[in-house]
Amino acid sequence: MTAYLELDAAAQDLLFREARTANTFTDEPVGEEQIQAIYDLVKWAPTSFNQQPLRVVLVRTPQARERLVQHMWDSNKEKTAAAPLVAILAADGEFHEQLPTVFPVFPNAKDAFFSDPAVREESARMNAALQVAYFIIGVRAAGLAAGPMSGLDTDAVAKEFFDANHKVLAVVNIGKPGENAWWDRLPRLEFDQVFRTV
Amino acid sequence: MTAYLELDAAAQDLLFREARTANTFTDEPVGEEQIQAIYDLVKWAPTSFNQQPLRVVLVRTPQARERLVQHMWDSNKEKTAAAPLVAILAADGEFHEQLPTVFPVFPNAKDAFFSDPAVREESARMNAALQVAYFIIGVRAAGLAAGPMSGLDTDAVAKEFFDANHKVLAVVNIGKPGENAWWDRLPRLEFDQVFRTV
């Protein structure tokens, strides 16, 4: 099947086939420049109206780490406490304030489509989720392992690190994979379970 | 910044830097094997509980194309009618039925976490959105251009092509880019507008 892809095999492996959700990490730190390089790459991936609602808190101090870990599910506490870097990914429900700048081709989009907070929240969640996926791919592009988690009290983490307009979507552990970093591969759905032609 | 990335420069360009949302396409068809190869690659990317809620309808017949185009916003009708292949991407709110198979490490997850339809819908939307992003990256990995669109009557399209348990998240035009395929690059947020360190 790889004959149908233009992406080279090493890149396929790095991003998809050999990349895995890591549960343990080495002590090697993850520098600010690596995260900047990841963003500098994945920022180009598309969102609806170019709205870019993703907001990220990088948890570096021990105090902040403690404030986060208390709100993780028990099964996620230990790895979140130990990972070299932890990122909290959220959707900004006030993304529309930046639309006139980021979507200048339709200066009225902010008022025409996004005056309703409920519409904004749904759009922010959907598009920030796309950006969560781009970020995970970006972490892998940097040769690092990502450990994305949804097992946490998202409301409590939002209150701790953001304001009321933000919805926390995921927490991602980042670093070089450690010993016994992953489970066996879990099964994926077959093509015919996912795709249908009409 | 690319010095901090392990992904080679050609792959960076193919997936992110030179890839663009296409608004026009050539007549070159997109074969079933290409879509299978894309899925065979991106299926490995992670979802929460390995739930894989994405479902895709590939619109190939003129009749089906017409049924879809009528529900697109006017600004999206022409390109959706003309693209070599159009995919409708939806979230399956009944993904939990497959959890015992795809997440055998925790056989009780289906009942423990996903008995509430509202919880399931939120989880399906979030994780299918991740898979929409992986799919867009996969289309680009195949050397094709993707034209993802949210400008459509999603409820009407869901009714036309799915059952009541599915939420339509996006329609994606797929093909080789045609003449004047894209707008000028739109601005991206600066690193400091998105990331904050604590």
mmCIF file of C-alpha atoms in Angstrom:
data_model
loop_
_atom_site.group_PDB
_atom_site.id
_atom_site.type_symbol
_atom_site.label_atom_id
_atom_site.label_comp_id
_atom_site.label_asym_id
_atom_site.label_seq_id
_atom_site.Cartn_x
_atom_site.Cartn_y
_atom_site.Cartn_z
ATOM 1 C CA MET A 1 0.000 0.000 0.000
ATOM 2 C CA THR A 2 2.903 2.376 0.621
ATOM 3 C CA ALA A 3 3.433 2.573 -3.152
ATOM 4 C CA TYR A 4 0.402 4.865 -3.289
ATOM 5 C CA LEU A 5 1.931 7.347 -0.862
ATOM 6 C CA GLU A 6 4.303 10.173 -1.763
ATOM 7 C CA LEU A 7 5.525 10.530 1.829
ATOM 8 C CA ASP A 8 8.763 8.560 2.248
ATOM 9 C CA ALA A 9 8.731 5.371 4.315
ATOM 10 C CA ALA A 10 10.941 6.774 7.102
ATOM 11 C CA ALA A 11 8.532 9.668 7.607
ATOM 12 C CA GLN A 12 5.551 7.268 7.572
ATOM 13 C CA ASP A 13 7.210 5.253 10.323
ATOM 14 C CA LEU A 14 8.234 8.295 12.365
ATOM 15 C CA LEU A 15 4.767 9.846 12.354
ATOM 16 C CA PHE A 16 2.424 6.857 12.226
ATOM 17 C CA ARG A 17 3.706 3.292 12.018
ATOM 18 C CA GLU A 18 6.394 3.274 14.700
ATOM 19 C CA ALA A 19 5.214 6.252 16.743
ATOM 20 C CA ARG A 20 3.357 5.162 19.855
ATOM 21 C CA THR A 21 1.583 6.677 22.842
ATOM 22 C CA ALA A 22 4.309 6.611 25.518
ATOM 23 C CA ASN A 23 3.559 5.834 29.152
ATOM 24 C CA THR A 24 7.145 6.206 30.439
ATOM 25 C CA PHE A 25 9.915 8.665 29.555
ATOM 26 C CA THR A 26 13.663 9.145 30.007
ATOM 27 C CA ASP A 27 14.967 12.148 32.010
ATOM 28 C CA GLU A 28 16.109 13.980 28.866
ATOM 29 C CA PRO A 29 14.558 17.473 28.984
ATOM 30 C CA VAL A 30 12.394 18.925 26.212
ATOM 31 C CA GLY A 31 13.621 22.422 25.341
ATOM 32 C CA GLU A 32 11.610 25.510 24.469
ATOM 33 C CA GLU A 33 13.230 25.532 21.008
ATOM 34 C CA GLN A 34 11.831 22.076 20.253
ATOM 35 C CA ILE A 35 8.305 23.179 21.104
ATOM 36 C CA GLN A 36 8.743 26.337 19.034
ATOM 37 C CA ALA A 37 9.955 24.255 16.078
ATOM 38 C CA ILE A 38 6.946 21.946 16.426
ATOM 39 C CA TYR A 39 4.557 24.897 16.411
ATOM 40 C CA ASP A 40 6.416 26.520 13.533
ATOM 41 C CA LEU A 41 5.630 23.415 11.488
ATOM 42 C CA VAL A 42 2.096 22.470 12.511
ATOM 43 C CA LYS A 43 0.726 26.007 12.603
ATOM 44 C CA TRP A 44 0.340 25.734 8.804
ATOM 45 C CA ALA A 45 -2.257 22.947 8.994
ATOM 46 C CA PRO A 46 -5.814 24.082 8.254
ATOM 47 C CA THR A 47 -8.674 25.170 10.523
ATOM 48 C CA SER A 48 -12.115 26.426 9.563
ATOM 49 C CA PHE A 49 -12.028 30.200 8.860
ATOM 50 C CA ASN A 50 -8.341 29.914 9.821
ATOM 51 C CA GLN A 51 -9.628 30.377 13.364
ATOM 52 C CA GLN A 52 -6.778 28.633 15.257
ATOM 53 C CA PRO A 53 -8.560 28.323 18.644
ATOM 54 C CA LEU A 54 -5.893 26.106 20.283
ATOM 55 C CA ARG A 55 -4.222 27.500 23.401
ATOM 56 C CA VAL A 56 -1.425 25.641 25.198
ATOM 57 C CA VAL A 57 0.011 25.834 28.703
ATOM 58 C CA LEU A 58 3.469 24.258 29.082
ATOM 59 C CA VAL A 59 3.835 22.967 32.628
ATOM 60 C CA ARG A 60 7.489 23.347 33.687
ATOM 61 C CA THR A 61 7.686 24.296 37.382
ATOM 62 C CA PRO A 62 7.220 21.638 40.106
ATOM 63 C CA GLN A 63 4.492 23.794 41.674
ATOM 64 C CA ALA A 64 2.471 23.930 38.464
ATOM 65 C CA ARG A 65 3.013 20.213 37.880
ATOM 66 C CA GLU A 66 1.520 19.496 41.304
ATOM 67 C CA ARG A 67 -1.495 21.697 40.577
ATOM 68 C CA LEU A 68 -2.103 19.677 37.411
ATOM 69 C CA VAL A 69 -1.427 16.163 38.706
ATOM 70 C CA GLN A 70 -4.063 16.449 41.472
ATOM 71 C CA HIS A 71 -6.766 16.686 38.765
ATOM 72 C CA MET A 72 -5.574 13.725 36.669
ATOM 73 C CA TRP A 73 -7.285 10.352 37.016
ATOM 74 C CA ASP A 74 -5.285 8.044 39.304
ATOM 75 C CA SER A 75 -4.145 5.923 36.343
ATOM 76 C CA ASN A 76 -2.554 9.040 34.773
ATOM 77 C CA LYS A 77 -1.024 10.712 37.861
ATOM 78 C CA GLU A 78 2.326 8.929 37.930
ATOM 79 C CA LYS A 79 3.257 9.430 34.285
ATOM 80 C CA THR A 80 2.068 13.054 34.306
ATOM 81 C CA ALA A 81 4.256 13.687 37.364
ATOM 82 C CA ALA A 82 7.284 12.060 35.713
ATOM 83 C CA ALA A 83 7.172 13.238 32.077
ATOM 84 C CA PRO A 84 9.941 15.713 31.077
ATOM 85 C CA LEU A 85 7.317 18.157 29.786
ATOM 86 C CA VAL A 86 3.541 18.301 30.053
ATOM 87 C CA ALA A 87 1.290 20.423 27.839
ATOM 88 C CA ILE A 88 -2.328 21.339 28.586
ATOM 89 C CA LEU A 89 -4.289 21.867 25.357
ATOM 90 C CA ALA A 90 -7.454 23.954 25.398
ATOM 91 C CA ALA A 91 -9.980 25.570 23.041
ATOM 92 C CA ASP A 92 -10.410 29.356 23.312
ATOM 93 C CA GLY A 93 -14.116 30.247 22.991
ATOM 94 C CA GLU A 94 -13.094 33.858 22.308
ATOM 95 C CA PHE A 95 -11.065 33.009 19.182
ATOM 96 C CA HIS A 96 -13.409 35.231 17.152
ATOM 97 C CA GLU A 97 -11.685 38.345 18.515
ATOM 98 C CA GLN A 98 -8.721 37.489 16.281
ATOM 99 C CA LEU A 99 -10.733 36.598 13.151
ATOM 100 C CA PRO A 100 -10.424 40.043 11.514
ATOM 101 C CA THR A 101 -6.631 39.587 11.654
ATOM 102 C CA VAL A 102 -6.317 35.888 10.779
ATOM 103 C CA PHE A 103 -9.162 35.773 8.220
ATOM 104 C CA PRO A 104 -8.901 39.150 6.452
ATOM 105 C CA VAL A 105 -10.537 37.751 3.284
ATOM 106 C CA PHE A 106 -13.923 37.993 5.040
ATOM 107 C CA PRO A 107 -13.657 40.807 7.613
ATOM 108 C CA ASN A 108 -17.268 40.358 8.711
ATOM 109 C CA ALA A 109 -16.979 36.652 9.634
ATOM 110 C CA LYS A 110 -16.642 37.462 13.333
ATOM 111 C CA ASP A 111 -20.097 39.052 13.518
ATOM 112 C CA ALA A 112 -21.777 37.074 10.730
ATOM 113 C CA PHE A 113 -21.041 33.622 12.148
ATOM 114 C CA PHE A 114 -19.635 33.799 15.649
ATOM 115 C CA SER A 115 -21.733 36.202 17.723
ATOM 116 C CA ASP A 116 -23.483 33.253 19.435
ATOM 117 C CA PRO A 117 -21.323 31.832 22.289
ATOM 118 C CA ALA A 118 -22.770 28.312 21.805
ATOM 119 C CA VAL A 119 -21.811 28.326 18.112
ATOM 120 C CA ARG A 120 -18.370 29.632 19.053
ATOM 121 C CA GLU A 121 -17.847 26.932 21.641
ATOM 122 C CA GLU A 122 -18.724 24.135 19.212
ATOM 123 C CA SER A 123 -16.490 25.606 16.527
ATOM 124 C CA ALA A 124 -13.641 26.173 18.993
ATOM 125 C CA ARG A 125 -13.851 22.585 20.278
ATOM 126 C CA MET A 126 -13.916 21.094 16.775
ATOM 127 C CA ASN A 127 -11.076 23.165 15.383
ATOM 128 C CA ALA A 128 -8.910 23.015 18.494
ATOM 129 C CA ALA A 129 -9.330 19.221 18.331
ATOM 130 C CA LEU A 130 -7.907 19.300 14.797
ATOM 131 C CA GLN A 131 -5.002 21.302 16.201
ATOM 132 C CA VAL A 132 -4.509 18.802 19.052
ATOM 133 C CA ALA A 133 -4.024 16.133 16.374
ATOM 134 C CA TYR A 134 -1.624 18.327 14.376
ATOM 135 C CA PHE A 135 0.326 18.972 17.602
ATOM 136 C CA ILE A 136 0.628 15.234 18.354
ATOM 137 C CA ILE A 137 1.951 14.678 14.806
ATOM 138 C CA GLY A 138 4.338 17.618 15.340
ATOM 139 C CA VAL A 139 5.706 16.157 18.582
ATOM 140 C CA ARG A 140 6.447 12.964 16.660
ATOM 141 C CA ALA A 141 8.030 14.977 13.840
ATOM 142 C CA ALA A 142 10.491 16.282 16.447
ATOM 143 C CA GLY A 143 11.517 12.713 17.264
ATOM 144 C CA LEU A 144 9.686 12.819 20.583
ATOM 145 C CA ALA A 145 6.948 10.607 21.968
ATOM 146 C CA ALA A 146 3.570 12.062 22.877
ATOM 147 C CA GLY A 147 1.310 10.667 25.573
ATOM 148 C CA PRO A 148 -2.072 12.310 25.015
ATOM 149 C CA MET A 149 -4.618 11.818 27.822
ATOM 150 C CA SER A 150 -8.291 12.601 28.280
ATOM 151 C CA GLY A 151 -8.498 10.980 31.724
ATOM 152 C CA LEU A 152 -8.616 14.091 33.894
ATOM 153 C CA ASP A 153 -11.055 16.539 35.468
ATOM 154 C CA THR A 154 -11.092 18.986 32.551
ATOM 155 C CA ASP A 155 -13.262 21.558 34.345
ATOM 156 C CA ALA A 156 -10.929 21.665 37.346
ATOM 157 C CA VAL A 157 -7.838 21.948 35.118
ATOM 158 C CA ALA A 158 -9.508 24.730 33.105
ATOM 159 C CA LYS A 159 -10.236 26.620 36.336
ATOM 160 C CA GLU A 160 -6.669 26.116 37.536
ATOM 161 C CA PHE A 161 -4.870 27.253 34.371
ATOM 162 C CA PHE A 162 -7.308 29.168 32.125
ATOM 163 C CA ASP A 163 -10.307 31.496 32.323
ATOM 164 C CA ALA A 164 -13.993 30.596 31.930
ATOM 165 C CA ASN A 165 -13.897 30.902 28.131
ATOM 166 C CA HIS A 166 -11.515 27.969 27.685
ATOM 167 C CA LYS A 167 -12.364 24.257 27.448
ATOM 168 C CA VAL A 168 -9.538 21.821 28.228
ATOM 169 C CA LEU A 169 -9.400 19.083 25.575
ATOM 170 C CA ALA A 170 -6.320 17.036 26.451
ATOM 171 C CA VAL A 171 -3.123 16.846 28.461
ATOM 172 C CA VAL A 172 -0.073 15.599 26.550
ATOM 173 C CA ASN A 173 3.068 14.149 28.145
ATOM 174 C CA ILE A 174 6.142 14.806 25.982
ATOM 175 C CA GLY A 175 9.646 13.322 26.002
ATOM 176 C CA LYS A 176 11.889 10.503 24.839
ATOM 177 C CA PRO A 177 10.254 7.105 25.502
ATOM 178 C CA GLY A 178 11.589 5.261 28.574
ATOM 179 C CA GLU A 179 11.606 1.590 29.549
ATOM 180 C CA ASN A 180 8.496 -0.428 28.704
ATOM 181 C CA ALA A 181 7.054 2.756 27.257
ATOM 182 C CA TRP A 182 4.064 1.219 25.557
ATOM 183 C CA TRP A 183 1.423 -1.475 25.488
ATOM 184 C CA ASP A 184 1.094 -3.922 22.625
ATOM 185 C CA ARG A 185 -0.500 -2.359 19.560
ATOM 186 C CA LEU A 186 -4.261 -2.187 19.944
ATOM 187 C CA PRO A 187 -6.417 -3.327 16.990
ATOM 188 C CA ARG A 188 -7.579 -0.828 14.385
ATOM 189 C CA LEU A 189 -10.884 -0.965 12.529
ATOM 190 C CA GLU A 190 -10.794 -2.454 9.022
ATOM 191 C CA PHE A 191 -11.188 -0.147 6.034
ATOM 192 C CA ASP A 192 -14.694 -1.474 5.378
ATOM 193 C CA GLN A 193 -15.792 -0.752 8.952
ATOM 194 C CA VAL A 194 -14.958 2.917 8.462
ATOM 195 C CA PHE A 195 -15.449 3.689 4.750
ATOM 196 C CA ARG A 196 -18.511 3.288 2.546
ATOM 197 C CA THR A 197 -18.857 4.339 -1.114
ATOM 198 C CA VAL A 198 -22.044 5.811 -2.563
ATOM 199 C CA MET B 1 14.001 25.892 13.510
ATOM 200 C CA THR B 2 13.944 22.833 11.234
ATOM 201 C CA ALA B 3 17.203 21.697 12.912
ATOM 202 C CA TYR B 4 15.081 20.670 15.898
ATOM 203 C CA LEU B 5 12.903 18.359 13.824
ATOM 204 C CA GLU B 6 13.689 14.757 12.947
ATOM 205 C CA LEU B 7 11.177 14.714 10.074
ATOM 206 C CA ASP B 8 13.022 15.419 6.815
ATOM 207 C CA ALA B 9 12.469 18.775 5.074
ATOM 208 C CA ALA B 10 10.698 17.260 2.049
ATOM 209 C CA ALA B 11 8.142 15.586 4.313
ATOM 210 C CA GLN B 12 7.679 18.827 6.287
ATOM 211 C CA ASP B 13 6.925 20.628 3.028
ATOM 212 C CA LEU B 14 4.625 17.900 1.708
ATOM 213 C CA LEU B 15 2.499 17.722 4.852
ATOM 214 C CA PHE B 16 2.598 21.257 6.225
ATOM 215 C CA ARG B 17 4.631 24.008 4.585
ATOM 216 C CA GLU B 18 3.694 23.607 0.927
ATOM 217 C CA ALA B 19 0.418 21.711 1.374
ATOM 218 C CA ARG B 20 -2.571 24.002 0.975
ATOM 219 C CA THR B 21 -6.349 23.871 1.109
ATOM 220 C CA ALA B 22 -7.268 23.488 -2.576
ATOM 221 C CA ASN B 23 -10.298 25.203 -4.097
ATOM 222 C CA THR B 24 -9.858 23.835 -7.637
ATOM 223 C CA PHE B 25 -8.760 20.417 -8.919
ATOM 224 C CA THR B 26 -7.594 18.723 -12.123
ATOM 225 C CA ASP B 27 -9.703 15.933 -13.679
ATOM 226 C CA GLU B 28 -7.287 13.200 -12.535
ATOM 227 C CA PRO B 29 -9.345 10.606 -10.627
ATOM 228 C CA VAL B 30 -8.600 9.499 -7.059
ATOM 229 C CA GLY B 31 -8.610 5.706 -6.874
ATOM 230 C CA GLU B 32 -9.898 3.430 -4.150
ATOM 231 C CA GLU B 33 -6.335 2.132 -3.584
ATOM 232 C CA GLN B 34 -5.123 5.628 -2.736
ATOM 233 C CA ILE B 35 -7.823 6.068 -0.098
ATOM 234 C CA GLN B 36 -7.074 2.613 1.308
ATOM 235 C CA ALA B 37 -3.362 3.470 1.506
ATOM 236 C CA ILE B 38 -4.179 6.730 3.301
ATOM 237 C CA TYR B 39 -6.318 4.889 5.850
ATOM 238 C CA ASP B 40 -3.710 2.172 6.237
ATOM 239 C CA LEU B 41 -1.277 4.877 7.345
ATOM 240 C CA VAL B 42 -3.379 7.215 9.484
ATOM 241 C CA LYS B 43 -5.350 4.501 11.273
ATOM 242 C CA TRP B 44 -2.337 4.129 13.584
ATOM 243 C CA ALA B 45 -2.658 7.628 15.038
ATOM 244 C CA PRO B 46 -4.074 7.728 18.568
ATOM 245 C CA THR B 47 -7.614 8.236 19.884
ATOM 246 C CA SER B 48 -8.851 8.129 23.464
ATOM 247 C CA PHE B 49 -9.596 4.520 24.536
ATOM 248 C CA ASN B 50 -8.613 3.640 20.943
ATOM 249 C CA GLN B 51 -12.250 4.395 20.164
ATOM 250 C CA GLN B 52 -11.862 5.351 16.458
ATOM 251 C CA PRO B 53 -15.307 6.955 16.024
ATOM 252 C CA LEU B 54 -14.651 8.344 12.506
ATOM 253 C CA ARG B 55 -16.937 7.093 9.722
ATOM 254 C CA VAL B 56 -16.468 8.146 6.105
ATOM 255 C CA VAL B 57 -18.737 8.167 3.072
ATOM 256 C CA LEU B 58 -16.914 8.430 -0.263
ATOM 257 C CA VAL B 59 -19.168 10.187 -2.752
ATOM 258 C CA ARG B 60 -18.501 8.738 -6.212
ATOM 259 C CA THR B 61 -21.762 8.558 -8.193
ATOM 260 C CA PRO B 62 -23.233 11.697 -9.834
ATOM 261 C CA GLN B 63 -26.520 11.021 -8.029
ATOM 262 C CA ALA B 64 -24.885 10.979 -4.602
ATOM 263 C CA ARG B 65 -22.835 14.050 -5.496
ATOM 264 C CA GLU B 66 -26.040 15.941 -6.276
ATOM 265 C CA ARG B 67 -27.606 14.859 -2.989
ATOM 266 C CA LEU B 68 -24.590 16.281 -1.173
ATOM 267 C CA VAL B 69 -24.071 19.508 -3.141
ATOM 268 C CA GLN B 70 -27.614 20.747 -2.428
ATOM 269 C CA HIS B 71 -26.735 20.959 1.282
ATOM 270 C CA MET B 72 -23.405 22.789 0.869
ATOM 271 C CA TRP B 73 -23.241 26.550 1.390
ATOM 272 C CA ASP B 74 -23.390 28.416 -1.952
ATOM 273 C CA SER B 75 -19.692 29.326 -1.693
ATOM 274 C CA ASN B 76 -18.803 25.608 -1.512
ATOM 275 C CA LYS B 77 -21.229 24.155 -4.099
ATOM 276 C CA GLU B 78 -19.132 24.602 -7.231
ATOM 277 C CA LYS B 79 -15.912 23.064 -5.907
ATOM 278 C CA THR B 80 -17.764 20.193 -4.224
ATOM 279 C CA ALA B 81 -19.496 19.440 -7.542
ATOM 280 C CA ALA B 82 -16.188 19.516 -9.441
ATOM 281 C CA ALA B 83 -13.697 17.734 -7.130
ATOM 282 C CA PRO B 84 -12.525 14.281 -8.353
ATOM 283 C CA LEU B 85 -13.548 12.746 -5.020
ATOM 284 C CA VAL B 86 -15.532 14.021 -2.061
ATOM 285 C CA ALA B 87 -15.505 12.462 1.406
ATOM 286 C CA ILE B 88 -18.091 13.075 4.136
ATOM 287 C CA LEU B 89 -16.536 12.637 7.591
ATOM 288 C CA ALA B 90 -18.755 11.896 10.577
ATOM 289 C CA ALA B 91 -18.565 10.861 14.225
ATOM 290 C CA ASP B 92 -20.335 7.630 15.209
ATOM 291 C CA GLY B 93 -22.079 8.082 18.583
ATOM 292 C CA GLU B 94 -22.349 4.293 18.836
ATOM 293 C CA PHE B 95 -18.576 3.704 18.708
ATOM 294 C CA HIS B 96 -18.780 2.118 22.171
ATOM 295 C CA GLU B 97 -20.232 -1.065 20.657
ATOM 296 C CA GLN B 98 -16.755 -1.804 19.288
ATOM 297 C CA LEU B 99 -14.798 -0.904 22.436
ATOM 298 C CA PRO B 100 -14.570 -4.487 23.765
ATOM 299 C CA THR B 101 -12.792 -5.408 20.508
ATOM 300 C CA VAL B 102 -10.608 -2.324 19.982
ATOM 301 C CA PHE B 103 -9.781 -1.718 23.667
ATOM 302 C CA PRO B 104 -9.442 -5.228 25.105
ATOM 303 C CA VAL B 105 -7.105 -3.997 27.881
ATOM 304 C CA PHE B 106 -10.152 -2.658 29.723
ATOM 305 C CA PRO B 107 -13.141 -4.793 28.690
ATOM 306 C CA ASN B 108 -15.510 -2.865 30.944
ATOM 307 C CA ALA B 109 -14.805 0.589 29.455
ATOM 308 C CA LYS B 110 -17.948 0.467 27.346
ATOM 309 C CA ASP B 111 -20.238 0.320 30.371
ATOM 310 C CA ALA B 112 -18.021 2.154 32.852
ATOM 311 C CA PHE B 113 -17.601 5.317 30.785
ATOM 312 C CA PHE B 114 -19.880 5.352 27.780
ATOM 313 C CA SER B 115 -23.385 4.343 28.847
ATOM 314 C CA ASP B 116 -24.511 8.009 28.742
ATOM 315 C CA PRO B 117 -25.339 9.095 25.136
ATOM 316 C CA ALA B 118 -24.340 12.728 25.868
ATOM 317 C CA VAL B 119 -20.895 11.630 27.094
ATOM 318 C CA ARG B 120 -20.564 9.377 24.050
ATOM 319 C CA GLU B 121 -21.477 12.183 21.666
ATOM 320 C CA GLU B 122 -18.891 14.546 23.136
ATOM 321 C CA SER B 123 -16.223 11.849 23.081
ATOM 322 C CA ALA B 124 -17.140 10.811 19.531
ATOM 323 C CA ARG B 125 -16.990 14.407 18.273
ATOM 324 C CA MET B 126 -13.634 15.089 19.938
ATOM 325 C CA ASN B 127 -11.952 11.893 18.797
ATOM 326 C CA ALA B 128 -13.448 11.878 15.308
ATOM 327 C CA ALA B 129 -12.143 15.453 14.974
ATOM 328 C CA LEU B 130 -8.642 14.155 15.761
ATOM 329 C CA GLN B 131 -9.189 11.569 13.028
ATOM 330 C CA VAL B 132 -10.387 14.250 10.571
ATOM 331 C CA ALA B 133 -7.029 15.971 11.097
ATOM 332 C CA TYR B 134 -5.105 12.703 10.660
ATOM 333 C CA PHE B 135 -7.080 12.066 7.454
ATOM 334 C CA ILE B 136 -6.204 15.519 6.049
ATOM 335 C CA ILE B 137 -2.519 14.832 6.778
ATOM 336 C CA GLY B 138 -2.924 11.407 5.141
ATOM 337 C CA VAL B 139 -4.411 12.890 1.969
ATOM 338 C CA ARG B 140 -1.375 15.151 1.760
ATOM 339 C CA ALA B 141 0.933 12.173 2.406
ATOM 340 C CA ALA B 142 -0.552 10.624 -0.757
ATOM 341 C CA GLY B 143 0.531 13.683 -2.744
ATOM 342 C CA LEU B 144 -3.051 14.897 -3.035
ATOM 343 C CA ALA B 145 -4.619 18.175 -2.002
ATOM 344 C CA ALA B 146 -7.419 18.247 0.553
ATOM 345 C CA GLY B 147 -10.144 20.882 0.649
ATOM 346 C CA PRO B 148 -11.811 20.484 4.049
ATOM 347 C CA MET B 149 -15.074 22.422 4.484
ATOM 348 C CA SER B 150 -17.388 23.113 7.410
ATOM 349 C CA GLY B 151 -19.703 25.355 5.374
ATOM 350 C CA LEU B 152 -22.663 23.014 4.918
ATOM 351 C CA ASP B 153 -25.933 21.978 6.539
ATOM 352 C CA THR B 154 -24.449 19.188 8.651
ATOM 353 C CA ASP B 155 -27.823 17.992 9.970
ATOM 354 C CA ALA B 156 -29.236 17.647 6.465
ATOM 355 C CA VAL B 157 -26.132 15.825 5.206
ATOM 356 C CA ALA B 158 -26.247 13.481 8.219
ATOM 357 C CA LYS B 159 -29.889 12.691 7.448
ATOM 358 C CA GLU B 160 -29.079 12.090 3.783
ATOM 359 C CA PHE B 161 -26.078 9.759 4.259
ATOM 360 C CA PHE B 162 -26.052 8.441 7.863
ATOM 361 C CA ASP B 163 -28.419 7.446 10.664
ATOM 362 C CA ALA B 164 -29.437 9.526 13.693
ATOM 363 C CA ASN B 165 -26.403 8.432 15.743
ATOM 364 C CA HIS B 166 -23.893 10.158 13.449
ATOM 365 C CA LYS B 167 -22.754 13.796 13.514
ATOM 366 C CA VAL B 168 -21.239 15.143 10.299
ATOM 367 C CA LEU B 169 -18.033 17.054 11.074
ATOM 368 C CA ALA B 170 -16.614 17.996 7.676
ATOM 369 C CA VAL B 171 -16.724 17.417 3.944
ATOM 370 C CA VAL B 172 -13.339 17.092 2.243
ATOM 371 C CA ASN B 173 -12.692 17.598 -1.472
ATOM 372 C CA ILE B 174 -9.772 15.462 -2.673
ATOM 373 C CA GLY B 175 -7.645 15.561 -5.842
ATOM 374 C CA LYS B 176 -4.680 17.081 -7.598
ATOM 375 C CA PRO B 177 -4.742 20.887 -7.317
ATOM 376 C CA GLY B 178 -5.959 22.703 -10.438
ATOM 377 C CA GLU B 179 -5.434 26.242 -11.733
ATOM 378 C CA ASN B 180 -5.431 29.021 -9.129
ATOM 379 C CA ALA B 181 -6.047 26.336 -6.531
ATOM 380 C CA TRP B 182 -5.489 28.495 -3.476
ATOM 381 C CA TRP B 183 -5.649 31.888 -1.852
ATOM 382 C CA ASP B 184 -2.587 33.662 -0.518
ATOM 383 C CA ARG B 185 -1.378 32.180 2.763
ATOM 384 C CA LEU B 186 -3.463 33.479 5.660
ATOM 385 C CA PRO B 187 -1.623 34.689 8.783
ATOM 386 C CA ARG B 188 -0.917 32.309 11.644
ATOM 387 C CA LEU B 189 -0.847 33.244 15.335
ATOM 388 C CA GLU B 190 2.586 33.841 16.858
ATOM 389 C CA PHE B 191 4.013 31.282 19.275
ATOM 390 C CA ASP B 192 3.445 33.631 22.213
ATOM 391 C CA GLN B 193 -0.224 34.088 21.319
ATOM 392 C CA VAL B 194 -0.784 30.339 21.642
ATOM 393 C CA PHE B 195 1.753 29.054 24.211
ATOM 394 C CA ARG B 196 2.300 30.080 27.816
ATOM 395 C CA THR B 197 4.749 28.507 30.306
ATOM 396 C CA VAL B 198 3.952 28.014 33.992
#
